[in-house]
Amino acid sequence: MPGRKEPADWKIIETSPSGLELTFYNTKTEESTFYIPDGFTATDVLNVPGAKKYWHNVADVTKYMKQMEVEKAQDQGE
């Protein structure tokens, strides 16, 4: 699929000492985001190398994604 972001191209970086704040970093494009990469599903997130350190299953990721949607909306003043 053209333009598809591949989970294998990303890594997760802990951006706080507690490990509670995460950044997604694309190792090919050098794109980074505090939020879930656009277009990613919960399954995509679980397929990012090292993701299972933070989430055990799709339900865990889905919960995290919902939290990030709320934070993103607040950050954008919605």
PDB file of C-alpha atoms in Angstrom:
ATOM      1  CA  MET A   1       0.000   0.000   0.000  1.00  0.00           C
ATOM      2  CA  PRO A   2       1.637   3.314  -1.034  1.00  0.00           C
ATOM      3  CA  GLY A   3       2.483   5.648   1.809  1.00  0.00           C
ATOM      4  CA  ARG A   4       1.816   2.967   4.403  1.00  0.00           C
ATOM      5  CA  LYS A   5       3.750   3.420   7.593  1.00  0.00           C
ATOM      6  CA  GLU A   6       5.361   0.136   8.539  1.00  0.00           C
ATOM      7  CA  PRO A   7       5.497  -0.700  12.259  1.00  0.00           C
ATOM      8  CA  ALA A   8       8.960  -2.256  11.803  1.00  0.00           C
ATOM      9  CA  ASP A   9      10.322   1.171  10.774  1.00  0.00           C
ATOM     10  CA  TRP A  10       9.402   2.674  14.152  1.00  0.00           C
ATOM     11  CA  LYS A  11      10.786   2.413  17.649  1.00  0.00           C
ATOM     12  CA  ILE A  12       9.465   3.581  20.988  1.00  0.00           C
ATOM     13  CA  ILE A  13      11.605   5.878  23.096  1.00  0.00           C
ATOM     14  CA  GLU A  14      10.963   6.553  26.784  1.00  0.00           C
ATOM     15  CA  THR A  15      11.052  10.334  27.127  1.00  0.00           C
ATOM     16  CA  SER A  16      10.688  10.513  30.891  1.00  0.00           C
ATOM     17  CA  PRO A  17      12.687   8.830  33.657  1.00  0.00           C
ATOM     18  CA  SER A  18       9.550   6.997  34.804  1.00  0.00           C
ATOM     19  CA  GLY A  19       8.971   5.549  31.341  1.00  0.00           C
ATOM     20  CA  LEU A  20       5.408   6.852  31.360  1.00  0.00           C
ATOM     21  CA  GLU A  21       5.932   9.286  28.483  1.00  0.00           C
ATOM     22  CA  LEU A  22       6.674   7.664  25.154  1.00  0.00           C
ATOM     23  CA  THR A  23       7.718   8.970  21.753  1.00  0.00           C
ATOM     24  CA  PHE A  24       7.334   7.040  18.516  1.00  0.00           C
ATOM     25  CA  TYR A  25      10.355   7.510  16.239  1.00  0.00           C
ATOM     26  CA  ASN A  26      10.589   6.422  12.596  1.00  0.00           C
ATOM     27  CA  THR A  27      14.105   5.160  11.972  1.00  0.00           C
ATOM     28  CA  LYS A  28      13.844   5.662   8.193  1.00  0.00           C
ATOM     29  CA  THR A  29      12.226   9.110   7.943  1.00  0.00           C
ATOM     30  CA  GLU A  30      13.333  10.457  11.358  1.00  0.00           C
ATOM     31  CA  GLU A  31       9.714  11.494  12.005  1.00  0.00           C
ATOM     32  CA  SER A  32       8.774  11.483  15.680  1.00  0.00           C
ATOM     33  CA  THR A  33       5.524  11.925  17.534  1.00  0.00           C
ATOM     34  CA  PHE A  34       4.333  11.866  21.114  1.00  0.00           C
ATOM     35  CA  TYR A  35       1.036  10.469  19.815  1.00  0.00           C
ATOM     36  CA  ILE A  36       0.315   7.240  17.959  1.00  0.00           C
ATOM     37  CA  PRO A  37       1.580   7.546  14.359  1.00  0.00           C
ATOM     38  CA  ASP A  38      -1.234   8.613  12.017  1.00  0.00           C
ATOM     39  CA  GLY A  39      -3.000   5.668  10.440  1.00  0.00           C
ATOM     40  CA  PHE A  40      -1.766   3.113  12.961  1.00  0.00           C
ATOM     41  CA  THR A  41      -4.171   0.577  14.408  1.00  0.00           C
ATOM     42  CA  ALA A  42      -3.729  -1.054  17.803  1.00  0.00           C
ATOM     43  CA  THR A  43      -2.281  -4.082  16.014  1.00  0.00           C
ATOM     44  CA  ASP A  44       0.235  -1.852  14.214  1.00  0.00           C
ATOM     45  CA  VAL A  45       1.334  -0.400  17.544  1.00  0.00           C
ATOM     46  CA  LEU A  46       1.859  -3.894  18.972  1.00  0.00           C
ATOM     47  CA  ASN A  47       4.033  -4.705  15.947  1.00  0.00           C
ATOM     48  CA  VAL A  48       6.448  -1.844  16.643  1.00  0.00           C
ATOM     49  CA  PRO A  49       9.662  -3.445  17.930  1.00  0.00           C
ATOM     50  CA  GLY A  50       9.684  -3.353  21.733  1.00  0.00           C
ATOM     51  CA  ALA A  51       5.999  -2.429  22.079  1.00  0.00           C
ATOM     52  CA  LYS A  52       5.208  -5.449  24.210  1.00  0.00           C
ATOM     53  CA  LYS A  53       7.293  -3.885  26.975  1.00  0.00           C
ATOM     54  CA  TYR A  54       4.449  -1.361  27.359  1.00  0.00           C
ATOM     55  CA  TRP A  55       1.316  -3.216  26.212  1.00  0.00           C
ATOM     56  CA  HIS A  56       0.403  -6.897  26.351  1.00  0.00           C
ATOM     57  CA  ASN A  57      -2.530  -6.999  23.950  1.00  0.00           C
ATOM     58  CA  VAL A  58      -4.781  -5.019  21.603  1.00  0.00           C
ATOM     59  CA  ALA A  59      -7.069  -4.009  24.487  1.00  0.00           C
ATOM     60  CA  ASP A  60      -4.142  -2.379  26.330  1.00  0.00           C
ATOM     61  CA  VAL A  61      -3.109  -0.471  23.206  1.00  0.00           C
ATOM     62  CA  THR A  62      -6.694   0.589  22.487  1.00  0.00           C
ATOM     63  CA  LYS A  63      -6.958   2.062  25.986  1.00  0.00           C
ATOM     64  CA  TYR A  64      -3.667   3.929  25.491  1.00  0.00           C
ATOM     65  CA  MET A  65      -4.780   5.187  22.074  1.00  0.00           C
ATOM     66  CA  LYS A  66      -7.975   6.620  23.587  1.00  0.00           C
ATOM     67  CA  GLN A  67      -5.923   8.394  26.272  1.00  0.00           C
ATOM     68  CA  MET A  68      -3.641   9.844  23.601  1.00  0.00           C
ATOM     69  CA  GLU A  69      -6.643  11.052  21.552  1.00  0.00           C
ATOM     70  CA  VAL A  70      -7.894  12.987  24.587  1.00  0.00           C
ATOM     71  CA  GLU A  71      -4.446  14.480  25.248  1.00  0.00           C
ATOM     72  CA  LYS A  72      -4.007  15.434  21.595  1.00  0.00           C
ATOM     73  CA  ALA A  73      -7.394  17.179  21.550  1.00  0.00           C
ATOM     74  CA  GLN A  74      -6.512  19.073  24.747  1.00  0.00           C
ATOM     75  CA  ASP A  75      -3.117  20.072  23.356  1.00  0.00           C
ATOM     76  CA  GLN A  76      -4.774  21.370  20.198  1.00  0.00           C
ATOM     77  CA  GLY A  77      -7.379  23.309  22.177  1.00  0.00           C
ATOM     78  CA  GLU A  78     -10.352  21.249  21.065  1.00  0.00           C
TER      79      GLU A  78
END
